[in-house]
Short mmCIF file of N, CA and C in Angstrom, two decimals:
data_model
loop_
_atom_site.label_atom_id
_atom_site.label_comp_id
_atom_site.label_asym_id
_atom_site.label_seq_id
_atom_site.Cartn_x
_atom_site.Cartn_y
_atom_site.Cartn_z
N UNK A 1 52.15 62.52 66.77
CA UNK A 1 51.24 63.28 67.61
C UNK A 1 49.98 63.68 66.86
N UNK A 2 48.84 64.01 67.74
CA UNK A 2 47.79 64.26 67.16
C UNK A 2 47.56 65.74 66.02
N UNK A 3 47.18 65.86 65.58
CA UNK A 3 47.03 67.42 64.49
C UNK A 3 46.85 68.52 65.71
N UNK A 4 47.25 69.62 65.75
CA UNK A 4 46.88 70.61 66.31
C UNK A 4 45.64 71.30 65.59
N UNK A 5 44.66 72.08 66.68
CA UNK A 5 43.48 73.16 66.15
C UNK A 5 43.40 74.20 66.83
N UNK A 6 42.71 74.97 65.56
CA UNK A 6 42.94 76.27 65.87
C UNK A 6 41.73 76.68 65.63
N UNK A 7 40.76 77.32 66.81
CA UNK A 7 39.44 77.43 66.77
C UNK A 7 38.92 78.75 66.71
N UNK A 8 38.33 79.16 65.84
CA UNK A 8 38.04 80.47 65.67
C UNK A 8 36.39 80.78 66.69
N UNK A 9 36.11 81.34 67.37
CA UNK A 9 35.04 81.41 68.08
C UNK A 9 34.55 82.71 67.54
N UNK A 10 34.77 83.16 66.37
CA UNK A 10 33.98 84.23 65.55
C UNK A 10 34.74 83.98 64.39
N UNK A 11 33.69 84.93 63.05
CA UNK A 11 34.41 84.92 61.61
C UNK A 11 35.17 85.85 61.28
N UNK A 12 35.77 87.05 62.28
CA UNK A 12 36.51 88.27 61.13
C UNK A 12 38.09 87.40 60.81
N UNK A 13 38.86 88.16 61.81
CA UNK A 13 40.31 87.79 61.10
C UNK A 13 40.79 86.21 61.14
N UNK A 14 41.91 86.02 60.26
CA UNK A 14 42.23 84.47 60.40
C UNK A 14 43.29 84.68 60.72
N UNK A 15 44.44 84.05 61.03
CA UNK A 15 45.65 83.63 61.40
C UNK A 15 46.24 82.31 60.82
N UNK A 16 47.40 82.85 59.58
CA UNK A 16 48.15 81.78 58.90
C UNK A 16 48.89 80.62 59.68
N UNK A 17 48.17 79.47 59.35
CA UNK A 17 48.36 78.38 59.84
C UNK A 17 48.49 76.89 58.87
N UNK A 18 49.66 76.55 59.39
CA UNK A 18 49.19 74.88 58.33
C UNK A 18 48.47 74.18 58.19
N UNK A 19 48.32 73.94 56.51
CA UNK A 19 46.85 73.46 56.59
C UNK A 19 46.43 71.80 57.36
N UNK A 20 47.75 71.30 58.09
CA UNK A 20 47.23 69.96 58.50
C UNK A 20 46.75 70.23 59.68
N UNK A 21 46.69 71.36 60.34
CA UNK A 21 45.76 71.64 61.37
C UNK A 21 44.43 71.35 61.26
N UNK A 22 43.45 70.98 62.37
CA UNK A 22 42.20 71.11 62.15
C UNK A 22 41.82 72.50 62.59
N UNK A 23 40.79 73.25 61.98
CA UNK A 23 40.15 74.66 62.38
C UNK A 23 39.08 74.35 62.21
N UNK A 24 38.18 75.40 63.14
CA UNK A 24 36.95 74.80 63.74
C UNK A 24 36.87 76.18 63.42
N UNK A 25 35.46 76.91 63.18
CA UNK A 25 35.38 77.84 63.17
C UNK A 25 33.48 77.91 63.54
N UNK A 26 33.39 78.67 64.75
CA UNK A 26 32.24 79.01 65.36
C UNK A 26 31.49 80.21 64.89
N UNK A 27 30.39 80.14 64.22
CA UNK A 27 30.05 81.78 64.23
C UNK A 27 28.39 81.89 64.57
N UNK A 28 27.47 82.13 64.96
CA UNK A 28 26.18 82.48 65.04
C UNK A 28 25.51 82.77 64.43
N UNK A 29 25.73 84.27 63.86
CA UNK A 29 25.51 84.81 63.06
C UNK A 29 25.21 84.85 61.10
N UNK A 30 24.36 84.51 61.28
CA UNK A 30 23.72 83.98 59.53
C UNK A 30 24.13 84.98 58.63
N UNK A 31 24.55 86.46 58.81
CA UNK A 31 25.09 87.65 57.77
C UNK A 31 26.56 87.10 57.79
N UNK A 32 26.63 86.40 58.72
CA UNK A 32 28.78 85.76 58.00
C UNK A 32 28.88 84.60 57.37
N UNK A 33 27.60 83.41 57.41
CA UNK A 33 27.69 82.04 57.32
C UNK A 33 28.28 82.01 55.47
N UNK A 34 28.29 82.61 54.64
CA UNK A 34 28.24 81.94 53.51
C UNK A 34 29.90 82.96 53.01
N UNK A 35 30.55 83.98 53.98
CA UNK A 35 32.24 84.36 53.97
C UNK A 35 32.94 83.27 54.39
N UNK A 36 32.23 82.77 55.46
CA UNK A 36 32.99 81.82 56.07
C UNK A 36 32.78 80.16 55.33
N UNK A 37 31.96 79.83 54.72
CA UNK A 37 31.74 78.75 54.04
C UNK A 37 32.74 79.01 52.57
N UNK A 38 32.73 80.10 52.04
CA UNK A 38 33.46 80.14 50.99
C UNK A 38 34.86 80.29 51.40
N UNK A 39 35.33 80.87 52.62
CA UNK A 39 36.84 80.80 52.87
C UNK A 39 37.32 79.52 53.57
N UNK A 40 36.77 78.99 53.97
CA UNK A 40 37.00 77.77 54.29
C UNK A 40 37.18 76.21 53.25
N UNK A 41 36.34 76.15 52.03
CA UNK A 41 35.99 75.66 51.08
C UNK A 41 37.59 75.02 50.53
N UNK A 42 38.19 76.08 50.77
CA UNK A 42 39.55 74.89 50.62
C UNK A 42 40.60 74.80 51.28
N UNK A 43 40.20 74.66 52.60
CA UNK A 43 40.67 73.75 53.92
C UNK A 43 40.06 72.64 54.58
N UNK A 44 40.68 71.70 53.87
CA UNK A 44 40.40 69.99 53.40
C UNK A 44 40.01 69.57 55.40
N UNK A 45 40.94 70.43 56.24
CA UNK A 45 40.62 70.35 57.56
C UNK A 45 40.16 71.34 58.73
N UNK A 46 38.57 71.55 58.34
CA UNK A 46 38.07 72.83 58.46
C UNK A 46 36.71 72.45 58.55
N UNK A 47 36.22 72.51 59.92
CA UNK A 47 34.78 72.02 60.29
C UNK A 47 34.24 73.48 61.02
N UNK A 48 32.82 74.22 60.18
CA UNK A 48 32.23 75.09 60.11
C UNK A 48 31.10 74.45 61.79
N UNK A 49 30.95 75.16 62.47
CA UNK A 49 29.43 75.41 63.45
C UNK A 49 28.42 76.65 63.20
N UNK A 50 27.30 76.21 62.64
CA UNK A 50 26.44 78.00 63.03
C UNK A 50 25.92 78.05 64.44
N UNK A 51 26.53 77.79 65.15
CA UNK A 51 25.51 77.80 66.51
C UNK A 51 26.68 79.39 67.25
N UNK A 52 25.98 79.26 68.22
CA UNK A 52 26.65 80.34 69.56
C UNK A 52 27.24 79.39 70.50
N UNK A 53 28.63 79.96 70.99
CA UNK A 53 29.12 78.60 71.81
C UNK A 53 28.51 79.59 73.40
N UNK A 54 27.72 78.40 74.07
CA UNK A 54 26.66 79.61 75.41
C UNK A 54 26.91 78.14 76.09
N UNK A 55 26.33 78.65 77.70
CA UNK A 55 26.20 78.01 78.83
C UNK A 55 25.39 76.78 78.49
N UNK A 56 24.77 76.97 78.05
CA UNK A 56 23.52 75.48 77.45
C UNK A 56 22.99 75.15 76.23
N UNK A 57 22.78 74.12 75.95
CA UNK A 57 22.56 73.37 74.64
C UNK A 57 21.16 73.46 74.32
N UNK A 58 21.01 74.85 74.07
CA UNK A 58 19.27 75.53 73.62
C UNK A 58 19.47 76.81 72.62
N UNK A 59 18.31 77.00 72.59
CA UNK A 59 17.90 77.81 71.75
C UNK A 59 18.21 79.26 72.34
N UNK A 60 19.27 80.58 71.37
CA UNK A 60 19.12 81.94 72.24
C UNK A 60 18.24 82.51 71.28
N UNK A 61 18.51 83.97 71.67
CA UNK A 61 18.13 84.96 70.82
C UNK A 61 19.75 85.98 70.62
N UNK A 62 20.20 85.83 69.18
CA UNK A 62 21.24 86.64 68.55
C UNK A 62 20.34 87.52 68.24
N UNK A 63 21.24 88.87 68.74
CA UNK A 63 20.74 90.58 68.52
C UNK A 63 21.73 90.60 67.35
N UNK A 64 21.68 91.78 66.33
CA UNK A 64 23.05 92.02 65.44
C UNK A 64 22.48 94.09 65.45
N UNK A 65 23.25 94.91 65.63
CA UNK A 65 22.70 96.03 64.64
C UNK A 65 22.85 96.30 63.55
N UNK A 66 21.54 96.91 63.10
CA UNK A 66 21.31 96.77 61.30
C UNK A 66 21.90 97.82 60.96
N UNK A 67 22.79 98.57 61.73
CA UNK A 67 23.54 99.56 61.00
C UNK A 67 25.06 99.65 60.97
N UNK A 68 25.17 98.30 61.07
CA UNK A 68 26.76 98.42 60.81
C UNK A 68 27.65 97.90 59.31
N UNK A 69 26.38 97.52 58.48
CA UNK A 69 27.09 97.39 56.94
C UNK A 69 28.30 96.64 57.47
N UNK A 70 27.93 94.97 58.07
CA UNK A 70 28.58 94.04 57.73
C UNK A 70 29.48 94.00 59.01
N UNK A 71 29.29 94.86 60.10
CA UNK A 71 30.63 94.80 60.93
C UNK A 71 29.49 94.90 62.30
N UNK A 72 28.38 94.14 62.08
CA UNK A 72 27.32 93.88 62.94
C UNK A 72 27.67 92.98 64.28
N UNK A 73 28.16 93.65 65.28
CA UNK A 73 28.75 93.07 66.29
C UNK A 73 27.17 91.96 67.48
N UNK A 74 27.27 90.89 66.92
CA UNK A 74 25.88 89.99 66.73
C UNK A 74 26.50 89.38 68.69
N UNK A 75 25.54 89.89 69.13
CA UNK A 75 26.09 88.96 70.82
C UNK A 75 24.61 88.45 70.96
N UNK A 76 24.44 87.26 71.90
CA UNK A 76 23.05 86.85 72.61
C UNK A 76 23.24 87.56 73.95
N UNK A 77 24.02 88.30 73.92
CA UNK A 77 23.74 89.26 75.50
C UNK A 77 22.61 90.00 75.95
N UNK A 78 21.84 90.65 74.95
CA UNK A 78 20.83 91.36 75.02
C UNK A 78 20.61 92.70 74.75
N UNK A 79 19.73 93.25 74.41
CA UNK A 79 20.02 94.90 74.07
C UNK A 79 20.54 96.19 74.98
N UNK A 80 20.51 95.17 76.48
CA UNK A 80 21.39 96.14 77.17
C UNK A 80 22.57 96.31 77.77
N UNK A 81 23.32 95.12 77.09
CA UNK A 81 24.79 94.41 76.68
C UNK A 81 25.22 95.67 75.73
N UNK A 82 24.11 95.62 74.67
CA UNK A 82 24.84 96.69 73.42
C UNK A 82 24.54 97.58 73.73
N UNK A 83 23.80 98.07 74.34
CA UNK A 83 23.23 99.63 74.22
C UNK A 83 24.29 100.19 75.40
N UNK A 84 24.64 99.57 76.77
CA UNK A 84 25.91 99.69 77.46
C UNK A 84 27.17 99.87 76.52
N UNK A 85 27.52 98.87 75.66
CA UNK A 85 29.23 99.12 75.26
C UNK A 85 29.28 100.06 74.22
N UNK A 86 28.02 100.45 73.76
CA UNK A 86 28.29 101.72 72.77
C UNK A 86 27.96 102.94 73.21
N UNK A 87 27.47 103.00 74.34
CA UNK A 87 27.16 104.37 74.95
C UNK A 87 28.38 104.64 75.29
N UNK A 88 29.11 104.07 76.10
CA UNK A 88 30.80 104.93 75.97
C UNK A 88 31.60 105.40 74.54
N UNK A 89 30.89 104.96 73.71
CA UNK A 89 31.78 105.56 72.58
C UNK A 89 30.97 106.76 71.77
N UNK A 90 29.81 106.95 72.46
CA UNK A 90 28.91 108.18 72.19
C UNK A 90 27.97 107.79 70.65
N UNK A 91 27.96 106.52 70.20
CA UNK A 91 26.95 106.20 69.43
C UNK A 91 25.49 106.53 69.54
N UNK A 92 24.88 106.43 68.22
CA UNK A 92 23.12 106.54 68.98
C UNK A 92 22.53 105.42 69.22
N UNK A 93 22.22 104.69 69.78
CA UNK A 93 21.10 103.89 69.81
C UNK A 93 20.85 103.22 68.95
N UNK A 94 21.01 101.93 68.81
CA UNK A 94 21.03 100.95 67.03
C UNK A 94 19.50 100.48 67.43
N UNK A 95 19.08 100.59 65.93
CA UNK A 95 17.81 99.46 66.29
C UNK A 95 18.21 97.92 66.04
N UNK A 96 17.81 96.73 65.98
CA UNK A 96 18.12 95.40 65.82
C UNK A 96 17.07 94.62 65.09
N UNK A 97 18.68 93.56 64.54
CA UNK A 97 17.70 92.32 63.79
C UNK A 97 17.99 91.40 65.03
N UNK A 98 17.01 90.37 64.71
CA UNK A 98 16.66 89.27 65.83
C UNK A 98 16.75 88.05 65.05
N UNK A 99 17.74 86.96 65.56
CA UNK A 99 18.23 85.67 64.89
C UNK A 99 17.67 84.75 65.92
N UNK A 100 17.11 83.61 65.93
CA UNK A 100 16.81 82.49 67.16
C UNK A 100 18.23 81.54 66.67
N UNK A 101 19.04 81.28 67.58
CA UNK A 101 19.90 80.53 66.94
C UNK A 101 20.28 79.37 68.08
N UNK A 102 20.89 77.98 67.76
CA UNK A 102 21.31 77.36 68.39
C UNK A 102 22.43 77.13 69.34
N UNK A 103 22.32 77.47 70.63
CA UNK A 103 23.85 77.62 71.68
C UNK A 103 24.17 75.97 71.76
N UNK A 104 25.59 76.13 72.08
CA UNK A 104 26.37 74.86 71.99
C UNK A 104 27.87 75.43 72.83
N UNK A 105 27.37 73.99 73.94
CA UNK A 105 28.56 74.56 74.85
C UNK A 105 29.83 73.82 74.23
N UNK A 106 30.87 75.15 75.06
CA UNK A 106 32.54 74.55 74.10
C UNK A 106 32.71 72.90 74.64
N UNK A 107 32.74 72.15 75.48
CA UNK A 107 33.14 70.86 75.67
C UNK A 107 31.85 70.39 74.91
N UNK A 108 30.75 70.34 74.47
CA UNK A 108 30.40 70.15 73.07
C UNK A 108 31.40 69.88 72.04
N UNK A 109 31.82 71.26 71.85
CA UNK A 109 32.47 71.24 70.21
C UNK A 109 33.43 70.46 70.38
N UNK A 110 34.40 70.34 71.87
CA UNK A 110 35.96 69.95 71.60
C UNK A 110 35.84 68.43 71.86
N UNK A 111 34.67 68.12 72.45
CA UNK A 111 34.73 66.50 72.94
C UNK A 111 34.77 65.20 71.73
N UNK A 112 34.77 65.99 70.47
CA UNK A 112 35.06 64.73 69.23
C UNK A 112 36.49 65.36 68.96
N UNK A 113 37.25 65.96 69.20
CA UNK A 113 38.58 66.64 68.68
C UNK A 113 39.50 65.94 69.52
N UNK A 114 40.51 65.42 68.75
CA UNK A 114 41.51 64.75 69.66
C UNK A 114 42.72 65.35 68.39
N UNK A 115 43.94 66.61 69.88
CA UNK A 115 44.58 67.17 69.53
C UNK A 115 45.64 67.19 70.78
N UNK A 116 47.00 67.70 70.11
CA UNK A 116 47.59 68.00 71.23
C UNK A 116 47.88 69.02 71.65
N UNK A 117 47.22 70.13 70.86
CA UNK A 117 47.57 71.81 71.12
C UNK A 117 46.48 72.32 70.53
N UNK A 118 45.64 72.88 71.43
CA UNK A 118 44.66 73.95 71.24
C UNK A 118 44.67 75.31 70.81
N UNK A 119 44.86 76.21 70.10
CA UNK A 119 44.85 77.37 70.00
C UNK A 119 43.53 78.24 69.39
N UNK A 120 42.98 79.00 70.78
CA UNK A 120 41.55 79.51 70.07
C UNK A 120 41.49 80.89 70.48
N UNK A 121 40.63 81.26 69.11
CA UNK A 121 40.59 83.04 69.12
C UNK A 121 38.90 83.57 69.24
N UNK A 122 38.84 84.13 70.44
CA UNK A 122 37.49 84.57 70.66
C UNK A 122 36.91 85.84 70.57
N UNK A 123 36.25 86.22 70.14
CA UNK A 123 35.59 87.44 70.07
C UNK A 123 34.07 87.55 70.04
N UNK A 124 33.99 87.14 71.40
CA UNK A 124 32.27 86.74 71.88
C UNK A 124 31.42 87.80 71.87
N UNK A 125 31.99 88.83 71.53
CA UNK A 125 30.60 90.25 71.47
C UNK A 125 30.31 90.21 73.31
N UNK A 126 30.95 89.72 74.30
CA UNK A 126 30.56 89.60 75.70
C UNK A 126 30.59 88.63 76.21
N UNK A 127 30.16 87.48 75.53
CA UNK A 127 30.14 86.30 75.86
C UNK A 127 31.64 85.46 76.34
N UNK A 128 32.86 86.30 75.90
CA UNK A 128 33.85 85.97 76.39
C UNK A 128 34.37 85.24 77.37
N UNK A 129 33.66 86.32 78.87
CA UNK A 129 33.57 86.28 79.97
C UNK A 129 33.16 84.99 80.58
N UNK A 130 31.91 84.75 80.30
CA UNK A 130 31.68 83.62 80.80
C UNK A 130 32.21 82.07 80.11
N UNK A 131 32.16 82.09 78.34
CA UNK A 131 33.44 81.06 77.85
C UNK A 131 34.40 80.50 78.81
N UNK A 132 35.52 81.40 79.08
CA UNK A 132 36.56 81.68 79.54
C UNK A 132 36.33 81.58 80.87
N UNK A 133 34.79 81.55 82.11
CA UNK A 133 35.31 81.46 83.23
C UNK A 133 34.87 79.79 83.46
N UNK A 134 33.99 79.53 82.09
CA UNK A 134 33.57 78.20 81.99
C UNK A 134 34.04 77.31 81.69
N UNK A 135 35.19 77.42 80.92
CA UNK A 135 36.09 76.83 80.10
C UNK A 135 36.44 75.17 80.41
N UNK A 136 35.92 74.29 80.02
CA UNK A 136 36.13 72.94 80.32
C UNK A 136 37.72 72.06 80.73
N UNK A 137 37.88 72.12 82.09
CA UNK A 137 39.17 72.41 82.49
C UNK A 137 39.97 70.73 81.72
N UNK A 138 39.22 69.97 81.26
CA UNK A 138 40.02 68.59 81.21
C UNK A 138 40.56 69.30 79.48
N UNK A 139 40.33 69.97 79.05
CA UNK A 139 41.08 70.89 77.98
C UNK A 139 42.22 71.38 78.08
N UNK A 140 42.20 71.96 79.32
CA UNK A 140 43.22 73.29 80.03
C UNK A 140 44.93 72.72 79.34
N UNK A 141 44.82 71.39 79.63
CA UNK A 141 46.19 71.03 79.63
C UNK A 141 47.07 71.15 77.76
N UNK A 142 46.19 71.19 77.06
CA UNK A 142 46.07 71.31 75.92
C UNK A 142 46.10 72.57 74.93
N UNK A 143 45.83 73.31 76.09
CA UNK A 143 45.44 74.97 75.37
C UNK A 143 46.80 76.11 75.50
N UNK A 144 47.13 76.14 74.41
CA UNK A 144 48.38 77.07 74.44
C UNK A 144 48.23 78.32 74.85
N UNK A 145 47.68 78.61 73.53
CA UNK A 145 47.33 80.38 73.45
C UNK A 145 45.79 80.47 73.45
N UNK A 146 45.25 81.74 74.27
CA UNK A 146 44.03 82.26 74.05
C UNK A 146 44.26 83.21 73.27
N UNK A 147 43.34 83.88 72.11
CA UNK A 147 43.60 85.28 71.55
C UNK A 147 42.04 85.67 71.86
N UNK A 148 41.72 86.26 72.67
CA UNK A 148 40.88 87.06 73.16
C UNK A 148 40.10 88.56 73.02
N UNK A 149 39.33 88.94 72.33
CA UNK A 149 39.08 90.59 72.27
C UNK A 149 37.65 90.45 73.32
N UNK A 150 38.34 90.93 74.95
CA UNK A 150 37.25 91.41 75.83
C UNK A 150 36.42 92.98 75.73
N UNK A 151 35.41 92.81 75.74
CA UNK A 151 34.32 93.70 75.52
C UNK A 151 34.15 94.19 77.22
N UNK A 152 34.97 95.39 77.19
CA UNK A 152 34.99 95.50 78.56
C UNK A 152 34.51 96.75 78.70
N UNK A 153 33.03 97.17 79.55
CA UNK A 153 32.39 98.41 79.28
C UNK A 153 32.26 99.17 80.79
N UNK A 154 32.51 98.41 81.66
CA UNK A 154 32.46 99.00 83.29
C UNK A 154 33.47 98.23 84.07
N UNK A 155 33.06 98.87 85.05
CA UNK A 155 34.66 98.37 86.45
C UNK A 155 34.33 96.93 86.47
N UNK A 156 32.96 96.75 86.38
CA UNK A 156 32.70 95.09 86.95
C UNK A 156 33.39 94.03 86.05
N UNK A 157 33.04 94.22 84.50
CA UNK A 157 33.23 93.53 83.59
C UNK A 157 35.41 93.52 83.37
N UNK A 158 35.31 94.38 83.84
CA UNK A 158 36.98 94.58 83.74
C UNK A 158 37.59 93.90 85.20
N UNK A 159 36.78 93.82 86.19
CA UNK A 159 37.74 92.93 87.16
C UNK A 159 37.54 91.64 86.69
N UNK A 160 36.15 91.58 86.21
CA UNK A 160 36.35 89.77 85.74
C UNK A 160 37.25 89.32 84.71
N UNK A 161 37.67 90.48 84.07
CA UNK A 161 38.77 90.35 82.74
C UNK A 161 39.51 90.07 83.74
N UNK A 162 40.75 91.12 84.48
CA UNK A 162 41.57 91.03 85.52
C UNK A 162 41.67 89.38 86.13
N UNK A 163 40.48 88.81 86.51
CA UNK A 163 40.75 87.90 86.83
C UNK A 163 40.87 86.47 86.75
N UNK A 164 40.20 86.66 85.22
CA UNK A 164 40.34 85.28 83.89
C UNK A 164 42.18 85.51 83.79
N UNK A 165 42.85 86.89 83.16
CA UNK A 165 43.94 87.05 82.67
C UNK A 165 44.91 86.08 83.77
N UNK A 166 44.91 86.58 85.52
CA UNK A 166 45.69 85.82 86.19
C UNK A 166 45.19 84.69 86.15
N UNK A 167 43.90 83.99 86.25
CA UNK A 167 43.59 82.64 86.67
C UNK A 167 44.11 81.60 85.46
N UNK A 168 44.46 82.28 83.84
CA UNK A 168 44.88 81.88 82.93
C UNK A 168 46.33 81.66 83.07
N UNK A 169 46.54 82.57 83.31
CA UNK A 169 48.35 82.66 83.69
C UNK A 169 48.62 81.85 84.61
N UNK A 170 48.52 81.48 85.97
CA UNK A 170 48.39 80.25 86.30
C UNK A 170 48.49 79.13 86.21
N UNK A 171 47.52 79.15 84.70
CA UNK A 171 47.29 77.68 84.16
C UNK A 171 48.96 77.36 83.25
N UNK A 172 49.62 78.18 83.46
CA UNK A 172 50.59 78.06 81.58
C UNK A 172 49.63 78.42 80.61
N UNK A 173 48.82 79.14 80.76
CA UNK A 173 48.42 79.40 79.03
C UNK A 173 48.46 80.84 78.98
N UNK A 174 48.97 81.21 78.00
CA UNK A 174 48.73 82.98 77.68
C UNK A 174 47.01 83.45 76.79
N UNK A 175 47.37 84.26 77.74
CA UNK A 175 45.63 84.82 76.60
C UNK A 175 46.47 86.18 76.14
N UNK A 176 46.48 86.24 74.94
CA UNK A 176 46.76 87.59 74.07
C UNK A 176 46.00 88.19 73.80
N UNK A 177 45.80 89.82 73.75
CA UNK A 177 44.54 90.71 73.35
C UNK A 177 44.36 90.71 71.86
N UNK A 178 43.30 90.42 71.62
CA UNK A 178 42.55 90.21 70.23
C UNK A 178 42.15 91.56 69.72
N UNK A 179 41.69 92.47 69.25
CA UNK A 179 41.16 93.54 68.75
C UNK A 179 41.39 94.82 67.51
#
């Protein structure tokens, strides 16, 4: 059978896996590119992307705030993506760095990968949502586990969670909460 992969759609945590897996690891964000180049460095099957995995194969704009000493939650959502999910937690107001970075949709990344078990962990800063309602279904059959951390800041954004979770379940695949 083909190698299984395990696709990281951000750089924090990893999950122990054999190394004859392929791992793909997605990140945007240029303040993680050279953690993730050095932790990867010896996984012989381990293909790095700097792009954003987004709706279209262009150019965004990555926000990051400059005040999080490294735990810079970097989304192309926009500043009122962030300035929404931190006002419930009573933060002040971050100012921002500004990245132009390259989006790359997921049947992009997976269409040279030939596997028989998918397992991918997302933590889109928001972008989740639409990943996941976009999700390239000739995959579906392939995809075990989702590990997911939804950025869920109002009623709206939480029924669309609500309704990825059943439309996933459905499929046979579990999405597990990431966070």
């Amino acid at each position: 059978p083909s190698p299984s992969i395990l696709m990281y759609v951000s750089q924090s945590r990893y999950v122990h896996i054999d190394d004859s897996w392929l791992k793909i690891f997605v990140e945007p964000n240029p303040e993680h590119y050279e953690n993730i180049r050095n932790t990867i460095k010896d996984m012989p099957n381990s293909i790095f992307y700097d792009v954003a995995i987004a709706p279209e194969n262009k150019e965004y704009e990555l926000l990051t705030r400059d005040d999080m000493e490294g735990d810079s939650a970097a989304t192309i959502m926009g500043k009122e993506f962030i300035t929404n999910s931190i006002g419930s937690v009573n933060q002040a107001i971050p100012s921002y760095l500004s990245y132009k970075v390259q989006g790359m949709t997921l049947d992009k990344i997976l269409e040279s990968v030939e596997a028989d078990e998918i397992y991918i962990k997302i933590d889109g800063e928001g972008c989740e949502y639409d990943l996941l309602e976009n999700f390239p279904k000739q995959y579906l059959p392939k995809v075990k586990q989702i590990y997911v951390e939804f950025h869920a800041h109002d009623d709206e954004m939480r029924a669309r969670q609500h309704t990825i979770i059943h439309y996933y379940k459905s499929c046979g695949i579990e999405l597990l909460n990431w966070d």
